[in-house]
mmCIF file of C-alpha atoms in Angstrom:
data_model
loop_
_atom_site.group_PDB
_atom_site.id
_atom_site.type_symbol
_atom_site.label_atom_id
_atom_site.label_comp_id
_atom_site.label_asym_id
_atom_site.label_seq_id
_atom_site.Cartn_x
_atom_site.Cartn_y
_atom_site.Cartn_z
ATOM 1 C CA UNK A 1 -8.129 -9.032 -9.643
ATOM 2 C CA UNK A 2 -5.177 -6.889 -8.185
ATOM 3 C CA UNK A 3 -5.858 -4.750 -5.430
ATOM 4 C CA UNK A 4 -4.238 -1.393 -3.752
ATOM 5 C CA UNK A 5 -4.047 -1.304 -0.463
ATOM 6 C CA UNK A 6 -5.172 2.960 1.256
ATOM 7 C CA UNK A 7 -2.617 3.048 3.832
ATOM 8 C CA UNK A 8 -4.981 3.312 6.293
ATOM 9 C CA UNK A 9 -6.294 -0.051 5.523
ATOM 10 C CA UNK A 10 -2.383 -1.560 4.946
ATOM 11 C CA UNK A 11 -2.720 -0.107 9.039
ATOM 12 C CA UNK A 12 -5.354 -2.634 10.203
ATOM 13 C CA UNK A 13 -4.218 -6.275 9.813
ATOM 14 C CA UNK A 14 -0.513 -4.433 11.868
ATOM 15 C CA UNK A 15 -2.530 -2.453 14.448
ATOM 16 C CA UNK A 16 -5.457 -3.950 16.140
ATOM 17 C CA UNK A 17 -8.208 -1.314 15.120
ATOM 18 C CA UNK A 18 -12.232 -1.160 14.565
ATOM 19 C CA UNK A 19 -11.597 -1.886 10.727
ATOM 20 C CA UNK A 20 -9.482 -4.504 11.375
ATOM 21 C CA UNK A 21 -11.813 -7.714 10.932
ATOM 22 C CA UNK A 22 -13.511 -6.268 8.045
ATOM 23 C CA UNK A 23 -10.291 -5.536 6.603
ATOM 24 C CA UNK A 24 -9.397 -9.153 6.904
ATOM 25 C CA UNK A 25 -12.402 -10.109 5.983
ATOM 26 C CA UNK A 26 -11.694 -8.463 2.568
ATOM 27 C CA UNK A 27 -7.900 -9.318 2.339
ATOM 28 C CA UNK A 28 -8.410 -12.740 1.977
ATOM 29 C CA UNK A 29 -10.733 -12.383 -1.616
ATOM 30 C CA UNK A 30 -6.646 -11.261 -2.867
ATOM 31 C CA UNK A 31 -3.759 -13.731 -3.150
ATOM 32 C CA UNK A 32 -0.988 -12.980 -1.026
ATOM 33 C CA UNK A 33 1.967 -11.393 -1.574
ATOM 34 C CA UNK A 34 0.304 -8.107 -1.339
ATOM 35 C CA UNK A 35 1.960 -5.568 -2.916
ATOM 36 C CA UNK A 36 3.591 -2.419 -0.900
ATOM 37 C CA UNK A 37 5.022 0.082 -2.543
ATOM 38 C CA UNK A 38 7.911 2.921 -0.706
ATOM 39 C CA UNK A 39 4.623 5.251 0.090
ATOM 40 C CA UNK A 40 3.063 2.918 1.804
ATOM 41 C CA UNK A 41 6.399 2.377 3.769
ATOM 42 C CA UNK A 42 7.160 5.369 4.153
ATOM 43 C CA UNK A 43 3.824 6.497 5.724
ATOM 44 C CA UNK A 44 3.419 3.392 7.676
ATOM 45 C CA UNK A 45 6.871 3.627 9.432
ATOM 46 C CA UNK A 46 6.721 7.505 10.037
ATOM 47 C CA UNK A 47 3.126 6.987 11.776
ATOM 48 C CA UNK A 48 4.952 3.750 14.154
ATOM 49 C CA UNK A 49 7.829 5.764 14.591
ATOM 50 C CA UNK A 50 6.027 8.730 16.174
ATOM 51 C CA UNK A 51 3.476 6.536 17.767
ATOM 52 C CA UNK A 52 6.474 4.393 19.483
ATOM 53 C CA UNK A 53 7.463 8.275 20.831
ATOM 54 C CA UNK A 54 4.135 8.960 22.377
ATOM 55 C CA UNK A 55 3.793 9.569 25.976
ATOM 56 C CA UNK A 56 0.815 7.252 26.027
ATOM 57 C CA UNK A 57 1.276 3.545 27.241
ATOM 58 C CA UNK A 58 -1.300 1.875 24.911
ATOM 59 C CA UNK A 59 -0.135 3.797 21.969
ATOM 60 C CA UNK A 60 3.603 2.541 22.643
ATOM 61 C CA UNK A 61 2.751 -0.977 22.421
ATOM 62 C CA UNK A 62 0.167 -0.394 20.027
ATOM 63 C CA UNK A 63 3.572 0.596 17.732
ATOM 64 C CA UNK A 64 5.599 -1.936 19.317
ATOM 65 C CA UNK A 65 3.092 -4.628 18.459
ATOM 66 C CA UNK A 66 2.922 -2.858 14.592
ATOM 67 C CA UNK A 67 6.229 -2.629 13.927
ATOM 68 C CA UNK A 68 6.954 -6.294 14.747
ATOM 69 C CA UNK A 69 3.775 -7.222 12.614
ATOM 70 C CA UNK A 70 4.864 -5.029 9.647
ATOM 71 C CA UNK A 71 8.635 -6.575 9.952
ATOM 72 C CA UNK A 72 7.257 -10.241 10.446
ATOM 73 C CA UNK A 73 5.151 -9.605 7.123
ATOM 74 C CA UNK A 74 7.886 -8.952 5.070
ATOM 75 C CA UNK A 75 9.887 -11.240 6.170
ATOM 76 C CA UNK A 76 7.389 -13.879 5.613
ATOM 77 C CA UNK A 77 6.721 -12.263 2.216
ATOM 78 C CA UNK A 78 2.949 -11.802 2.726
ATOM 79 C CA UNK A 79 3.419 -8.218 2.016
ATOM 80 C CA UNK A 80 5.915 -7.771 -1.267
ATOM 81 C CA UNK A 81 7.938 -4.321 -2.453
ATOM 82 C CA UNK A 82 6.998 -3.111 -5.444
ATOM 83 C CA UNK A 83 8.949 -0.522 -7.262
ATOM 84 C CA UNK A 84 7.094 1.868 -9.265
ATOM 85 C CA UNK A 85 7.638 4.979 -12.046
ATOM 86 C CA UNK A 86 7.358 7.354 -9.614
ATOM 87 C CA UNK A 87 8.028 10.440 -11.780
ATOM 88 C CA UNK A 88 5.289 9.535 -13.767
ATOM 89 C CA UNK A 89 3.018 8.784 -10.851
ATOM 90 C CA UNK A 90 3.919 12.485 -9.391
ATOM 91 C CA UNK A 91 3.086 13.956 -12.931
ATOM 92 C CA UNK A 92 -0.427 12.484 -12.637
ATOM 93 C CA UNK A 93 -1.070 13.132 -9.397
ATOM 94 C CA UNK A 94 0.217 16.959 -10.051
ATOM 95 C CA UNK A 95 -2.643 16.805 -12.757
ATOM 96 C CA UNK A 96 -5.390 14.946 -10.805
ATOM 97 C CA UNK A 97 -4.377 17.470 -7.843
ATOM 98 C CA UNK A 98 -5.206 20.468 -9.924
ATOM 99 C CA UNK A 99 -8.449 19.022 -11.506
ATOM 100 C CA UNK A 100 -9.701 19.048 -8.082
ATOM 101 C CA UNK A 101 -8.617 22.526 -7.218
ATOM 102 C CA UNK A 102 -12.456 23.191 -5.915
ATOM 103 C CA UNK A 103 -12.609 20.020 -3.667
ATOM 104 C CA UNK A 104 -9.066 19.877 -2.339
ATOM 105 C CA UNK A 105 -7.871 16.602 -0.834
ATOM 106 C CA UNK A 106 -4.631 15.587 0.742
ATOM 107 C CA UNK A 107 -1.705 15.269 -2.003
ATOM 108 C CA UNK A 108 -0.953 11.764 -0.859
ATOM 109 C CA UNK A 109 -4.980 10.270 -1.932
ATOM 110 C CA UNK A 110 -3.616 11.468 -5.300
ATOM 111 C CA UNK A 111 0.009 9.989 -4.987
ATOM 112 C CA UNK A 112 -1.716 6.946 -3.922
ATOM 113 C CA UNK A 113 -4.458 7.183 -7.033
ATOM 114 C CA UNK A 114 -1.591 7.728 -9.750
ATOM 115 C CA UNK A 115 0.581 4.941 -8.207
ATOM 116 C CA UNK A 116 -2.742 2.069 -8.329
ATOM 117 C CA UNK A 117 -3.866 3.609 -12.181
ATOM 118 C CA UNK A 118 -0.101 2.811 -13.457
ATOM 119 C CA UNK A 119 -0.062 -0.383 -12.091
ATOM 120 C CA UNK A 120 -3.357 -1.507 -13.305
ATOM 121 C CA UNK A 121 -4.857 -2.358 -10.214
ATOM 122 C CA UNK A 122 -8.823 -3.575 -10.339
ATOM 123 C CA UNK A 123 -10.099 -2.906 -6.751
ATOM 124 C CA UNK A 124 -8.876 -0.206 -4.121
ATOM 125 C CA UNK A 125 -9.145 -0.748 -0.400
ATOM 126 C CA UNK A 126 -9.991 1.877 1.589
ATOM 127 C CA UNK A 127 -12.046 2.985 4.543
ATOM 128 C CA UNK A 128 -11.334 6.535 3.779
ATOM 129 C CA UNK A 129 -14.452 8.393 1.832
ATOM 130 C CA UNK A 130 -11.883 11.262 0.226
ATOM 131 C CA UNK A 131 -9.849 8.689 -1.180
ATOM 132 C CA UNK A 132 -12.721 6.399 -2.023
ATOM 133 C CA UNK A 133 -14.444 9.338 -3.916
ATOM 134 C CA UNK A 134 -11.707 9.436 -6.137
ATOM 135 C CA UNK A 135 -10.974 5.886 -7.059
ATOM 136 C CA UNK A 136 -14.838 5.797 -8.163
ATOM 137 C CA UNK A 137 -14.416 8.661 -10.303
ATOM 138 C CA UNK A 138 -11.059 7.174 -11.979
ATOM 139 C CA UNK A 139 -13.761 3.757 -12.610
ATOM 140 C CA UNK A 140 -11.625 1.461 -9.737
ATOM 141 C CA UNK A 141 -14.160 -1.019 -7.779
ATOM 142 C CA UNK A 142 -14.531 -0.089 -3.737
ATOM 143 C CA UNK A 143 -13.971 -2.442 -1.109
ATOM 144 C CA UNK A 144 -15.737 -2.441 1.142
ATOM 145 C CA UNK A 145 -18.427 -1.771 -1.475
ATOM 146 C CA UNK A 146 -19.941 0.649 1.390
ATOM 147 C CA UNK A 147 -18.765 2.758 4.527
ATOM 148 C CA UNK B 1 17.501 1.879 -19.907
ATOM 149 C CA UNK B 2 16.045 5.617 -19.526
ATOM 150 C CA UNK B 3 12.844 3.912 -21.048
ATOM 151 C CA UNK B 4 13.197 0.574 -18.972
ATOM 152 C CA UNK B 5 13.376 2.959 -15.642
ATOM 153 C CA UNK B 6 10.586 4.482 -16.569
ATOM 154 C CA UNK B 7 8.465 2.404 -17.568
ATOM 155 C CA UNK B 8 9.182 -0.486 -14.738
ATOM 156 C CA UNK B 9 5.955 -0.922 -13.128
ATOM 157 C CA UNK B 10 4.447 -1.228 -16.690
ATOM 158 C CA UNK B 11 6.600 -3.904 -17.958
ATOM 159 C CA UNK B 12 6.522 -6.095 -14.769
ATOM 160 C CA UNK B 13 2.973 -5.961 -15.279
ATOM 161 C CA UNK B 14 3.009 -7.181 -19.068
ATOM 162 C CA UNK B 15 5.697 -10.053 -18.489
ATOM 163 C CA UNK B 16 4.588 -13.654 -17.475
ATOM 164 C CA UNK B 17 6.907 -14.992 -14.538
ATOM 165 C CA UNK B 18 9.948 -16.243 -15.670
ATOM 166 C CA UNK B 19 10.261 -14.412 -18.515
ATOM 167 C CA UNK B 20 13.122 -11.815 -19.447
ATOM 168 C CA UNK B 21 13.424 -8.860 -22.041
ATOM 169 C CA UNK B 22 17.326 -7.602 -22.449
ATOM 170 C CA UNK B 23 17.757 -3.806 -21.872
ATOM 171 C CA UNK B 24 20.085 -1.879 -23.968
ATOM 172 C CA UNK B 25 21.677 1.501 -23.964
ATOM 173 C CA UNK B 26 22.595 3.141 -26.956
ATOM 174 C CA UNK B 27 22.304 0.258 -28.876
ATOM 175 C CA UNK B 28 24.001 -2.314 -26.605
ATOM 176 C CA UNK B 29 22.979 -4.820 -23.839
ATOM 177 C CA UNK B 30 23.519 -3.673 -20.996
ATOM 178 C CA UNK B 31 21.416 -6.459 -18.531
ATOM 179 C CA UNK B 32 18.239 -8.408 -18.778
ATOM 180 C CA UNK B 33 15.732 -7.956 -16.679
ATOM 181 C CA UNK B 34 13.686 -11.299 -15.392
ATOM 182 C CA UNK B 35 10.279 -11.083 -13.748
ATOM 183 C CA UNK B 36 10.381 -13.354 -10.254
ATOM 184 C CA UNK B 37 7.950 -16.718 -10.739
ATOM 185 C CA UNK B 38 5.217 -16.409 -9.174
ATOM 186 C CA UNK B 39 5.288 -18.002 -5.353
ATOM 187 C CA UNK B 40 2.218 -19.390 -3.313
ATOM 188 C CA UNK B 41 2.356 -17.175 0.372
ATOM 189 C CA UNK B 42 1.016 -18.217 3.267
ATOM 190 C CA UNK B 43 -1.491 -15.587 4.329
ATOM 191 C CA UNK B 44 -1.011 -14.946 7.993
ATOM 192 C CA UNK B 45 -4.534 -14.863 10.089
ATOM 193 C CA UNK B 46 -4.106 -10.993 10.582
ATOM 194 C CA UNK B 47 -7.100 -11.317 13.341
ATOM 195 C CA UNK B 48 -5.413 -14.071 15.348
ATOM 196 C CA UNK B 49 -2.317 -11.746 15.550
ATOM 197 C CA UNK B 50 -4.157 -9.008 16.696
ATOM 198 C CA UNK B 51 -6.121 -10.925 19.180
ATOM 199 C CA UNK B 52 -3.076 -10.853 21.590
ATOM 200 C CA UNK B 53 -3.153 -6.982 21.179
ATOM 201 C CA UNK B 54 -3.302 -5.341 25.006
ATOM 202 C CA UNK B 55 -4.743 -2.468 23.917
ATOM 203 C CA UNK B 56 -7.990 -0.772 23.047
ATOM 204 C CA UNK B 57 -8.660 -0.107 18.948
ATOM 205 C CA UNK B 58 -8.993 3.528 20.308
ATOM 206 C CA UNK B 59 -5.272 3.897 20.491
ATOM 207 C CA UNK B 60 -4.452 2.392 16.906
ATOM 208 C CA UNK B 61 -7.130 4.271 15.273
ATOM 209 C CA UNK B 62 -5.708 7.662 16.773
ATOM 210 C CA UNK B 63 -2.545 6.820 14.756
ATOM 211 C CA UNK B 64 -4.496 5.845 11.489
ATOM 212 C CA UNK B 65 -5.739 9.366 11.713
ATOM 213 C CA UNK B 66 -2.634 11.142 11.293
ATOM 214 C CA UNK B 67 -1.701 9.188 8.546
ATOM 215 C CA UNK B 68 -3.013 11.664 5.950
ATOM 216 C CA UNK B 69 -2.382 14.414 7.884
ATOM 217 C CA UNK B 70 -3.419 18.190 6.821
ATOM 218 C CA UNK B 71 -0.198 18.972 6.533
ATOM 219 C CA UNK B 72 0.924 17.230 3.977
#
């Protein structure tokens, strides 16, 4: 079994959110490390980053709090980098973006699709039902099974 | 090594930990590449972490939002 992590669900066991005991719930059917890949990173930091900016007390330490979760993960090596063939993943993604042309989602669900069909994965984690819709159509297994 | 950076993902997948295939350009070795062993982690109890959170799920989940944006 190898899962892929939406980002939205890599959020949850960082930021204390409604999804976040099912989440964990579910995390713990996978062997850690979990594997993170520079998208993941890159969308996780940028959405700390401007949440550590925000006027809004609870949504400062809300990133405070995240960022030293998502640092302290790494570190412990409960989440692990992966590297992937990201020109490849871009070229399906570019093709899975244009199949969809009459039900257009954002680029990234298909970024994230390409990435997890390269790598093989078995399940894919997400509470989002755009993303979801597509994992099901490429044949991937849902967690959780329902929304 | 064009092939071996394109195809990395793929081959991590297909070797067993431990085990190393030598990449060459034109013709030559120029490294091998070793898959890590595998190592046991300690999963962290997320929820326990988050327990010491001071404040409400509203303010995380606003954040989750924006990660897939409409702009992008």
């Amino acid at each position: 079994m190898i899962p892929y992590f939406d980002t939205g669900f890599l959020a949850t066991p960082i930021l204390n959110a409604t999804g976040s005991p099912i989440a964990w719930r579910l995390a713990r059917l996978f062997e850690a490390p979990y594997p993170v890949n520079r998208l993941h990173v890159l969308q996780i930091e940028g959405m700390l980053f401007k949440a550590a900016a925000s006027n809004e007390l609870p949504e400062q330490q809300a990133a405070l709090t995240g960022v030293r979760l998502w640092n302290r993960h790494f570190e412990e090596g409960v989440f692990e980098p992966r590297e992937e063939a990201w020109e490849v993943a871009l070229r399906l993604a570019t093709n899975t973006n244009r199949q969809t042309e009459a039900n257009p989602v954002s680029p990234l669900f298909h970024l994230h699709m390409a990435v997890a069909l390269l790598a093989n994965v078995t399940h894919f984690l997400s509470f989002r039902a755009q993303a979801r819709a597509l994992a099901a159509a490429l044949g991937l297994k849902l967690l959780p099974e329902r929304l | 090594m064009r092939q071996f950076k394109q195809d990395l993902a793929k081959l991590t997948d297909s070797l067993k930990p431990g085990e190393a295939v030598r990449v060459t350009r034109r013709g030559k070795v120029a490294g091998v590449y070793t898959k890590p062993t595998a190592r046991k982690v300690r999963r962290p109890n997320f929820l326990a972490n988050l327990k010491k959170a001071t404040y409400p799920p509203e303010a995380a989940e606003r954040w989750i939002a924006t990660l897939y944006d409409p702009v992008l």
